[in-house]
Each structure stands twice: as structure tokens, then as C-alpha cells.
Amino acid sequence: MNMFAQGYLIVGAATLILVLLAMLVHYEASFRLRRMLQRNQSLRRRARIMILLGGLFLAHVAEVAFFGIGGWLLISFADTTINGSLGGLEASPELADFLFLSIASYTTVGFSEAYPLGPIRFLFGIESLIGFMLITWTASLSFLEMQHHWQNMEEDK
């Protein structure tokens, strides 16, 4: 197997693990937050929304961190000719550069001064897809909670 194919195999396996981890974290956060809100009906409406959004925000931060750290590990502890590298930086990429790139990828904002080169592009490309999916999931849960909130406001009138 040539080095190019080996790099894509390594990055592809790491990407699969990170996607599964991100989905698991988001599912668990969503499930536990929703269950907590259902059990605590006495919480004020605003508090319920803030707890839900705050918890899901922290889940997103963790998911972004997983991808950023994963990319950093793939590049920092391997030959860059195998897994790729980051372009556009004057110095060697640091963890903060990977975290910034991860935020840009996850939120589908796009790349700026730092951009992936080689097989690592696959990881950050897939991160955009899963980020979009999980952000949409958060929007759906938020809408459902707000809908419940609005219905209760109508009943209180």
C-alpha cells in the first residue's frame, strides 16, 4: 500500500471514530437534557430554555474539540507526507490552529488562513457535514422546547 492510500486509510478510520463519538455525545446530551427538563416541570420557562441551549452549546464545544484534537494528533504524531498538514500558516501548526480550523469546519463557515492539505482534508470535510447535522438537531430540539413554552404561555392566559 502506498503512503497516499495509507494516509487516507488512517484519516478515514480516525474520522469515523470522531463522527461516532460526536453523535454519541450529542445524543446523550440531548437525551439527558430533555429528560431532566421533563422531570423538572417546576422550572421557569426561561430557565428551561437556557438549560437546554447551554447544555447543547457545551456539547457542540466538546464535539469541536474532539475534531480539533483529533486533527492535531493525526498531524503532530505522524509523518505529514502520510496524513497531510495545514497550509496558510507561517509557523508550525499548534493545537489552537487545529481548534480554530475545527470551529470553522464544524460551523460550515469555511477555511480562512489555515486550511487542510492532503488526507486530513477528509476529516475536516466530514466534520462540516456532521457539524451541520448536529447543529440542525439542536435547532430542532430548541424549536420543540420553544413550542412547548409557547403553548404553556397560551394556556396561562
N, C-alpha and C. Protein backbone atom coordinates (compact mmCIF):
# COMPACT_ATOMS: atom_id res chain seq x y z
N MET A 1 0.85 -1.17 0.00
CA MET A 1 0.00 0.00 0.00
C MET A 1 0.91 1.24 0.00
N ASN A 2 0.63 2.17 -0.91
CA ASN A 2 1.47 3.37 -0.96
C ASN A 2 1.12 4.32 0.19
N MET A 3 1.98 5.31 0.41
CA MET A 3 1.80 6.23 1.53
C MET A 3 0.53 7.07 1.40
N PHE A 4 0.16 7.40 0.17
CA PHE A 4 -1.04 8.19 -0.06
C PHE A 4 -2.27 7.43 0.41
N ALA A 5 -2.39 6.17 0.00
CA ALA A 5 -3.53 5.35 0.41
C ALA A 5 -3.50 5.09 1.90
N GLN A 6 -2.30 4.89 2.46
CA GLN A 6 -2.17 4.66 3.89
C GLN A 6 -2.67 5.87 4.68
N GLY A 7 -2.35 7.07 4.22
CA GLY A 7 -2.80 8.29 4.88
C GLY A 7 -4.31 8.39 4.88
N TYR A 8 -4.94 8.11 3.75
CA TYR A 8 -6.40 8.18 3.69
C TYR A 8 -7.05 7.11 4.55
N LEU A 9 -6.42 5.97 4.65
CA LEU A 9 -6.96 4.90 5.49
C LEU A 9 -6.89 5.31 6.97
N ILE A 10 -5.77 5.86 7.39
CA ILE A 10 -5.61 6.31 8.78
C ILE A 10 -6.58 7.44 9.09
N VAL A 11 -6.62 8.45 8.22
CA VAL A 11 -7.50 9.60 8.44
C VAL A 11 -8.97 9.17 8.37
N GLY A 12 -9.30 8.27 7.45
CA GLY A 12 -10.68 7.79 7.33
C GLY A 12 -11.12 7.06 8.59
N ALA A 13 -10.25 6.22 9.15
CA ALA A 13 -10.59 5.50 10.38
C ALA A 13 -10.76 6.47 11.54
N ALA A 14 -9.86 7.43 11.65
CA ALA A 14 -9.97 8.44 12.72
C ALA A 14 -11.24 9.26 12.56
N THR A 15 -11.57 9.60 11.33
CA THR A 15 -12.78 10.39 11.07
C THR A 15 -14.02 9.62 11.48
N LEU A 16 -14.08 8.35 11.16
CA LEU A 16 -15.23 7.52 11.55
C LEU A 16 -15.37 7.48 13.07
N ILE A 17 -14.27 7.30 13.77
CA ILE A 17 -14.32 7.27 15.24
C ILE A 17 -14.81 8.61 15.78
N LEU A 18 -14.30 9.71 15.24
CA LEU A 18 -14.69 11.04 15.72
C LEU A 18 -16.16 11.34 15.42
N VAL A 19 -16.65 10.93 14.26
CA VAL A 19 -18.06 11.13 13.92
C VAL A 19 -18.94 10.35 14.88
N LEU A 20 -18.60 9.11 15.13
CA LEU A 20 -19.39 8.30 16.06
C LEU A 20 -19.37 8.89 17.47
N LEU A 21 -18.21 9.37 17.89
CA LEU A 21 -18.08 10.00 19.21
C LEU A 21 -18.93 11.26 19.29
N ALA A 22 -18.90 12.08 18.25
CA ALA A 22 -19.68 13.32 18.23
C ALA A 22 -21.18 13.01 18.27
N MET A 23 -21.61 12.03 17.49
CA MET A 23 -23.04 11.67 17.50
C MET A 23 -23.45 11.13 18.86
N LEU A 24 -22.60 10.32 19.47
CA LEU A 24 -22.90 9.76 20.78
C LEU A 24 -23.01 10.86 21.84
N VAL A 25 -22.06 11.78 21.84
CA VAL A 25 -22.09 12.89 22.80
C VAL A 25 -23.35 13.72 22.60
N HIS A 26 -23.70 14.01 21.35
CA HIS A 26 -24.87 14.83 21.09
C HIS A 26 -26.15 14.11 21.48
N TYR A 27 -26.22 12.84 21.19
CA TYR A 27 -27.39 12.07 21.57
C TYR A 27 -27.54 12.06 23.10
N GLU A 28 -26.46 11.74 23.79
CA GLU A 28 -26.52 11.67 25.25
C GLU A 28 -26.88 13.02 25.87
N ALA A 29 -26.27 14.08 25.38
CA ALA A 29 -26.58 15.42 25.91
C ALA A 29 -28.04 15.76 25.65
N SER A 30 -28.51 15.50 24.44
CA SER A 30 -29.91 15.81 24.08
C SER A 30 -30.88 14.99 24.92
N PHE A 31 -30.62 13.71 25.03
CA PHE A 31 -31.50 12.81 25.76
C PHE A 31 -31.56 13.19 27.24
N ARG A 32 -30.39 13.39 27.83
CA ARG A 32 -30.35 13.69 29.27
C ARG A 32 -30.94 15.07 29.58
N LEU A 33 -30.66 16.05 28.74
CA LEU A 33 -31.24 17.38 28.96
C LEU A 33 -32.76 17.35 28.84
N ARG A 34 -33.25 16.68 27.82
CA ARG A 34 -34.70 16.60 27.60
C ARG A 34 -35.38 15.87 28.76
N ARG A 35 -34.76 14.77 29.21
CA ARG A 35 -35.32 14.02 30.33
C ARG A 35 -35.31 14.85 31.61
N MET A 36 -34.22 15.60 31.83
CA MET A 36 -34.14 16.45 33.01
C MET A 36 -35.23 17.52 32.98
N LEU A 37 -35.46 18.11 31.80
CA LEU A 37 -36.49 19.14 31.68
C LEU A 37 -37.89 18.56 31.87
N GLN A 38 -38.11 17.34 31.41
CA GLN A 38 -39.42 16.72 31.58
C GLN A 38 -39.69 16.41 33.05
N ARG A 39 -38.64 16.03 33.78
CA ARG A 39 -38.80 15.71 35.20
C ARG A 39 -38.99 16.96 36.06
N ASN A 40 -38.40 18.06 35.63
CA ASN A 40 -38.44 19.30 36.42
C ASN A 40 -39.40 20.30 35.78
N GLN A 41 -40.64 19.98 35.79
CA GLN A 41 -41.65 20.86 35.21
C GLN A 41 -41.79 22.16 35.99
N SER A 42 -41.30 22.19 37.22
CA SER A 42 -41.43 23.38 38.04
C SER A 42 -40.44 24.49 37.65
N LEU A 43 -39.46 24.15 36.81
CA LEU A 43 -38.50 25.17 36.38
C LEU A 43 -39.22 26.26 35.58
N ARG A 44 -38.78 27.48 35.76
CA ARG A 44 -39.35 28.58 34.99
C ARG A 44 -39.06 28.36 33.51
N ARG A 45 -39.92 28.90 32.67
CA ARG A 45 -39.80 28.69 31.22
C ARG A 45 -38.45 29.15 30.69
N ARG A 46 -38.03 30.33 31.10
CA ARG A 46 -36.75 30.86 30.61
C ARG A 46 -35.60 29.98 31.06
N ALA A 47 -35.67 29.49 32.28
CA ALA A 47 -34.61 28.61 32.80
C ALA A 47 -34.54 27.33 31.98
N ARG A 48 -35.68 26.79 31.60
CA ARG A 48 -35.72 25.57 30.80
C ARG A 48 -35.00 25.77 29.46
N ILE A 49 -35.30 26.89 28.82
CA ILE A 49 -34.67 27.18 27.51
C ILE A 49 -33.17 27.38 27.69
N MET A 50 -32.79 28.13 28.72
CA MET A 50 -31.37 28.40 28.94
C MET A 50 -30.60 27.13 29.27
N ILE A 51 -31.20 26.25 30.05
CA ILE A 51 -30.54 24.98 30.39
C ILE A 51 -30.36 24.15 29.12
N LEU A 52 -31.40 24.05 28.33
CA LEU A 52 -31.32 23.27 27.09
C LEU A 52 -30.25 23.84 26.16
N LEU A 53 -30.32 25.14 25.89
CA LEU A 53 -29.37 25.74 24.96
C LEU A 53 -27.95 25.73 25.51
N GLY A 54 -27.81 25.99 26.81
CA GLY A 54 -26.48 25.95 27.42
C GLY A 54 -25.86 24.57 27.36
N GLY A 55 -26.65 23.56 27.68
CA GLY A 55 -26.16 22.18 27.63
C GLY A 55 -25.78 21.75 26.22
N LEU A 56 -26.61 22.09 25.26
CA LEU A 56 -26.31 21.71 23.88
C LEU A 56 -25.13 22.50 23.33
N PHE A 57 -24.98 23.75 23.76
CA PHE A 57 -23.80 24.53 23.37
C PHE A 57 -22.53 23.84 23.87
N LEU A 58 -22.54 23.39 25.12
CA LEU A 58 -21.37 22.70 25.67
C LEU A 58 -21.10 21.39 24.91
N ALA A 59 -22.15 20.72 24.48
CA ALA A 59 -21.97 19.51 23.67
C ALA A 59 -21.28 19.86 22.35
N HIS A 60 -21.71 20.94 21.72
CA HIS A 60 -21.07 21.37 20.47
C HIS A 60 -19.61 21.72 20.70
N VAL A 61 -19.31 22.41 21.79
CA VAL A 61 -17.92 22.78 22.09
C VAL A 61 -17.07 21.51 22.25
N ALA A 62 -17.60 20.52 22.95
CA ALA A 62 -16.87 19.25 23.11
C ALA A 62 -16.65 18.58 21.76
N GLU A 63 -17.67 18.58 20.91
CA GLU A 63 -17.56 17.93 19.60
C GLU A 63 -16.52 18.63 18.74
N VAL A 64 -16.51 19.96 18.75
CA VAL A 64 -15.50 20.72 18.02
C VAL A 64 -14.11 20.37 18.55
N ALA A 65 -13.98 20.28 19.87
CA ALA A 65 -12.69 19.96 20.47
C ALA A 65 -12.22 18.57 20.05
N PHE A 66 -13.13 17.59 19.99
CA PHE A 66 -12.74 16.24 19.56
C PHE A 66 -12.09 16.28 18.18
N PHE A 67 -12.74 16.97 17.25
CA PHE A 67 -12.21 17.03 15.89
C PHE A 67 -10.90 17.81 15.83
N GLY A 68 -10.82 18.92 16.56
CA GLY A 68 -9.58 19.70 16.56
C GLY A 68 -8.42 18.92 17.14
N ILE A 69 -8.64 18.26 18.27
CA ILE A 69 -7.60 17.46 18.89
C ILE A 69 -7.26 16.26 18.02
N GLY A 70 -8.28 15.65 17.43
CA GLY A 70 -8.03 14.53 16.53
C GLY A 70 -7.15 14.92 15.35
N GLY A 71 -7.46 16.06 14.71
CA GLY A 71 -6.63 16.54 13.61
C GLY A 71 -5.22 16.85 14.05
N TRP A 72 -5.09 17.47 15.21
CA TRP A 72 -3.78 17.80 15.76
C TRP A 72 -2.97 16.55 16.02
N LEU A 73 -3.60 15.52 16.61
CA LEU A 73 -2.89 14.25 16.87
C LEU A 73 -2.46 13.57 15.56
N LEU A 74 -3.35 13.58 14.58
CA LEU A 74 -3.02 12.95 13.29
C LEU A 74 -1.82 13.60 12.62
N ILE A 75 -1.69 14.91 12.75
CA ILE A 75 -0.59 15.63 12.10
C ILE A 75 0.66 15.67 12.98
N SER A 76 0.48 15.88 14.26
CA SER A 76 1.62 16.07 15.16
C SER A 76 2.43 14.81 15.40
N PHE A 77 1.78 13.67 15.38
CA PHE A 77 2.48 12.44 15.73
C PHE A 77 2.61 11.47 14.55
N ALA A 78 2.59 12.02 13.36
CA ALA A 78 2.77 11.20 12.16
C ALA A 78 3.56 12.00 11.14
N ASP A 79 4.08 11.31 10.18
CA ASP A 79 4.78 11.94 9.06
C ASP A 79 3.75 12.73 8.24
N THR A 80 3.97 14.04 8.07
CA THR A 80 2.98 14.86 7.36
C THR A 80 2.81 14.43 5.91
N THR A 81 3.73 13.67 5.36
CA THR A 81 3.53 13.18 3.99
C THR A 81 2.47 12.08 3.96
N ILE A 82 2.15 11.51 5.12
CA ILE A 82 1.14 10.45 5.17
C ILE A 82 -0.25 11.04 5.41
N ASN A 83 -0.42 11.80 6.50
CA ASN A 83 -1.74 12.27 6.90
C ASN A 83 -2.08 13.67 6.40
N GLY A 84 -1.09 14.42 5.94
CA GLY A 84 -1.33 15.76 5.45
C GLY A 84 -0.78 16.80 6.41
N SER A 85 -1.20 18.03 6.21
CA SER A 85 -0.72 19.13 7.03
C SER A 85 -1.70 20.30 6.92
N LEU A 86 -1.36 21.39 7.58
CA LEU A 86 -2.14 22.62 7.45
C LEU A 86 -1.34 23.60 6.62
N GLY A 87 -2.01 24.27 5.71
CA GLY A 87 -1.38 25.30 4.91
C GLY A 87 -1.83 26.67 5.37
N GLY A 88 -1.13 27.68 4.89
CA GLY A 88 -1.51 29.05 5.17
C GLY A 88 -0.96 29.63 6.45
N LEU A 89 -0.19 28.85 7.19
CA LEU A 89 0.37 29.32 8.45
C LEU A 89 1.85 29.61 8.29
N GLU A 90 2.32 30.64 8.97
CA GLU A 90 3.74 30.97 8.90
C GLU A 90 4.59 30.04 9.75
N ALA A 91 4.05 29.57 10.87
CA ALA A 91 4.77 28.68 11.77
C ALA A 91 4.15 27.29 11.74
N SER A 92 4.77 26.37 12.42
CA SER A 92 4.20 25.03 12.53
C SER A 92 2.86 25.11 13.23
N PRO A 93 1.89 24.35 12.76
CA PRO A 93 0.56 24.43 13.37
C PRO A 93 0.58 23.94 14.82
N GLU A 94 -0.16 24.64 15.64
CA GLU A 94 -0.30 24.27 17.05
C GLU A 94 -1.73 23.81 17.29
N LEU A 95 -1.97 23.30 18.48
CA LEU A 95 -3.31 22.82 18.82
C LEU A 95 -4.36 23.90 18.61
N ALA A 96 -4.05 25.13 18.98
CA ALA A 96 -5.01 26.23 18.80
C ALA A 96 -5.39 26.42 17.33
N ASP A 97 -4.46 26.20 16.42
CA ASP A 97 -4.76 26.31 14.99
C ASP A 97 -5.74 25.23 14.56
N PHE A 98 -5.57 24.04 15.08
CA PHE A 98 -6.49 22.95 14.75
C PHE A 98 -7.86 23.18 15.36
N LEU A 99 -7.90 23.74 16.56
CA LEU A 99 -9.20 24.05 17.17
C LEU A 99 -9.93 25.13 16.39
N PHE A 100 -9.20 26.14 15.93
CA PHE A 100 -9.81 27.19 15.13
C PHE A 100 -10.33 26.62 13.81
N LEU A 101 -9.53 25.78 13.17
CA LEU A 101 -9.95 25.15 11.92
C LEU A 101 -11.17 24.25 12.16
N SER A 102 -11.20 23.60 13.30
CA SER A 102 -12.33 22.74 13.64
C SER A 102 -13.61 23.55 13.81
N ILE A 103 -13.51 24.71 14.46
CA ILE A 103 -14.69 25.57 14.62
C ILE A 103 -15.20 26.02 13.25
N ALA A 104 -14.28 26.43 12.38
CA ALA A 104 -14.67 26.89 11.05
C ALA A 104 -15.30 25.76 10.24
N SER A 105 -14.78 24.56 10.39
CA SER A 105 -15.32 23.41 9.66
C SER A 105 -16.68 23.00 10.21
N TYR A 106 -16.76 22.82 11.52
CA TYR A 106 -17.98 22.35 12.17
C TYR A 106 -19.17 23.26 11.90
N THR A 107 -18.91 24.55 11.92
CA THR A 107 -19.99 25.52 11.70
C THR A 107 -20.21 25.81 10.22
N THR A 108 -19.49 25.17 9.37
CA THR A 108 -19.52 25.32 7.91
C THR A 108 -19.23 26.75 7.46
N VAL A 109 -18.50 27.50 8.28
CA VAL A 109 -18.10 28.85 7.91
C VAL A 109 -17.09 28.79 6.77
N GLY A 110 -16.24 27.79 6.81
CA GLY A 110 -15.22 27.63 5.78
C GLY A 110 -13.85 27.97 6.31
N PHE A 111 -12.87 27.68 5.52
CA PHE A 111 -11.49 27.86 5.93
C PHE A 111 -11.05 29.30 5.73
N SER A 112 -10.09 29.71 6.51
CA SER A 112 -9.54 31.06 6.35
C SER A 112 -8.04 30.95 6.18
N GLU A 113 -7.27 31.52 7.11
CA GLU A 113 -5.82 31.49 6.93
C GLU A 113 -5.24 30.09 7.09
N ALA A 114 -5.87 29.22 7.84
CA ALA A 114 -5.41 27.84 7.99
C ALA A 114 -6.34 26.93 7.18
N TYR A 115 -5.76 26.05 6.41
CA TYR A 115 -6.57 25.13 5.62
C TYR A 115 -5.85 23.78 5.54
N PRO A 116 -6.62 22.69 5.48
CA PRO A 116 -6.02 21.35 5.46
C PRO A 116 -5.46 21.00 4.09
N LEU A 117 -4.37 20.24 4.12
CA LEU A 117 -3.74 19.74 2.89
C LEU A 117 -3.59 18.23 3.00
N GLY A 118 -3.78 17.53 1.92
CA GLY A 118 -3.59 16.09 1.93
C GLY A 118 -4.77 15.36 2.53
N PRO A 119 -4.53 14.13 2.99
CA PRO A 119 -5.63 13.30 3.51
C PRO A 119 -6.42 13.91 4.66
N ILE A 120 -5.81 14.79 5.46
CA ILE A 120 -6.51 15.40 6.59
C ILE A 120 -7.71 16.23 6.12
N ARG A 121 -7.74 16.59 4.84
CA ARG A 121 -8.89 17.31 4.29
C ARG A 121 -10.17 16.52 4.48
N PHE A 122 -10.06 15.20 4.40
CA PHE A 122 -11.23 14.34 4.57
C PHE A 122 -11.85 14.54 5.95
N LEU A 123 -11.03 14.57 7.00
CA LEU A 123 -11.52 14.75 8.36
C LEU A 123 -12.30 16.05 8.49
N PHE A 124 -11.72 17.16 8.02
CA PHE A 124 -12.38 18.45 8.19
C PHE A 124 -13.56 18.63 7.24
N GLY A 125 -13.55 17.95 6.10
CA GLY A 125 -14.72 17.97 5.22
C GLY A 125 -15.90 17.24 5.82
N ILE A 126 -15.64 16.08 6.37
CA ILE A 126 -16.70 15.30 7.03
C ILE A 126 -17.17 16.02 8.28
N GLU A 127 -16.26 16.72 8.97
CA GLU A 127 -16.67 17.48 10.15
C GLU A 127 -17.71 18.53 9.78
N SER A 128 -17.59 19.13 8.62
CA SER A 128 -18.60 20.11 8.17
C SER A 128 -19.96 19.46 8.04
N LEU A 129 -19.99 18.27 7.50
CA LEU A 129 -21.26 17.55 7.34
C LEU A 129 -21.87 17.19 8.69
N ILE A 130 -21.08 16.60 9.57
CA ILE A 130 -21.64 16.20 10.87
C ILE A 130 -21.97 17.43 11.71
N GLY A 131 -21.18 18.48 11.59
CA GLY A 131 -21.49 19.72 12.31
C GLY A 131 -22.82 20.29 11.88
N PHE A 132 -23.05 20.32 10.58
CA PHE A 132 -24.33 20.80 10.05
C PHE A 132 -25.49 19.96 10.58
N MET A 133 -25.30 18.65 10.58
CA MET A 133 -26.35 17.75 11.06
C MET A 133 -26.64 17.98 12.55
N LEU A 134 -25.59 18.09 13.36
CA LEU A 134 -25.79 18.23 14.79
C LEU A 134 -26.31 19.62 15.17
N ILE A 135 -25.90 20.63 14.44
CA ILE A 135 -26.46 21.97 14.68
C ILE A 135 -27.95 21.98 14.33
N THR A 136 -28.31 21.30 13.26
CA THR A 136 -29.72 21.19 12.87
C THR A 136 -30.51 20.42 13.92
N TRP A 137 -29.91 19.39 14.47
CA TRP A 137 -30.54 18.62 15.54
C TRP A 137 -30.81 19.54 16.74
N THR A 138 -29.84 20.36 17.09
CA THR A 138 -30.01 21.31 18.19
C THR A 138 -31.14 22.28 17.88
N ALA A 139 -31.19 22.76 16.65
CA ALA A 139 -32.26 23.69 16.27
C ALA A 139 -33.63 23.02 16.41
N SER A 140 -33.72 21.76 16.03
CA SER A 140 -35.00 21.03 16.14
C SER A 140 -35.42 20.87 17.60
N LEU A 141 -34.48 20.48 18.45
CA LEU A 141 -34.80 20.33 19.87
C LEU A 141 -35.18 21.67 20.49
N SER A 142 -34.47 22.70 20.11
CA SER A 142 -34.77 24.04 20.63
C SER A 142 -36.16 24.47 20.20
N PHE A 143 -36.51 24.19 18.96
CA PHE A 143 -37.84 24.54 18.47
C PHE A 143 -38.91 23.79 19.25
N LEU A 144 -38.71 22.51 19.49
CA LEU A 144 -39.69 21.73 20.24
C LEU A 144 -39.89 22.28 21.65
N GLU A 145 -38.79 22.65 22.29
CA GLU A 145 -38.90 23.21 23.64
C GLU A 145 -39.58 24.57 23.61
N MET A 146 -39.26 25.38 22.62
CA MET A 146 -39.91 26.68 22.49
C MET A 146 -41.40 26.52 22.17
N GLN A 147 -41.74 25.55 21.36
CA GLN A 147 -43.13 25.29 21.04
C GLN A 147 -43.90 24.92 22.32
N HIS A 148 -43.28 24.08 23.13
CA HIS A 148 -43.87 23.72 24.42
C HIS A 148 -44.02 24.97 25.30
N HIS A 149 -43.02 25.79 25.30
CA HIS A 149 -43.01 27.06 26.05
C HIS A 149 -44.16 27.97 25.59
N TRP A 150 -44.31 28.12 24.28
CA TRP A 150 -45.36 28.99 23.74
C TRP A 150 -46.75 28.44 24.03
N GLN A 151 -46.91 27.12 23.94
CA GLN A 151 -48.21 26.52 24.24
C GLN A 151 -48.58 26.76 25.69
N ASN A 152 -47.62 26.66 26.59
CA ASN A 152 -47.89 26.92 28.01
C ASN A 152 -48.24 28.37 28.25
N MET A 153 -47.64 29.28 27.48
CA MET A 153 -47.96 30.70 27.63
C MET A 153 -49.40 30.95 27.22
N GLU A 154 -49.86 30.29 26.16
CA GLU A 154 -51.24 30.46 25.70
C GLU A 154 -52.22 29.90 26.74
N GLU A 155 -51.86 28.78 27.37
CA GLU A 155 -52.73 28.18 28.37
C GLU A 155 -52.83 29.03 29.62
N ASP A 156 -51.76 29.80 29.93
CA ASP A 156 -51.74 30.64 31.13
C ASP A 156 -52.59 31.90 30.97
N LYS A 157 -52.99 32.24 29.77
CA LYS A 157 -53.75 33.47 29.55
C LYS A 157 -55.14 33.37 30.09
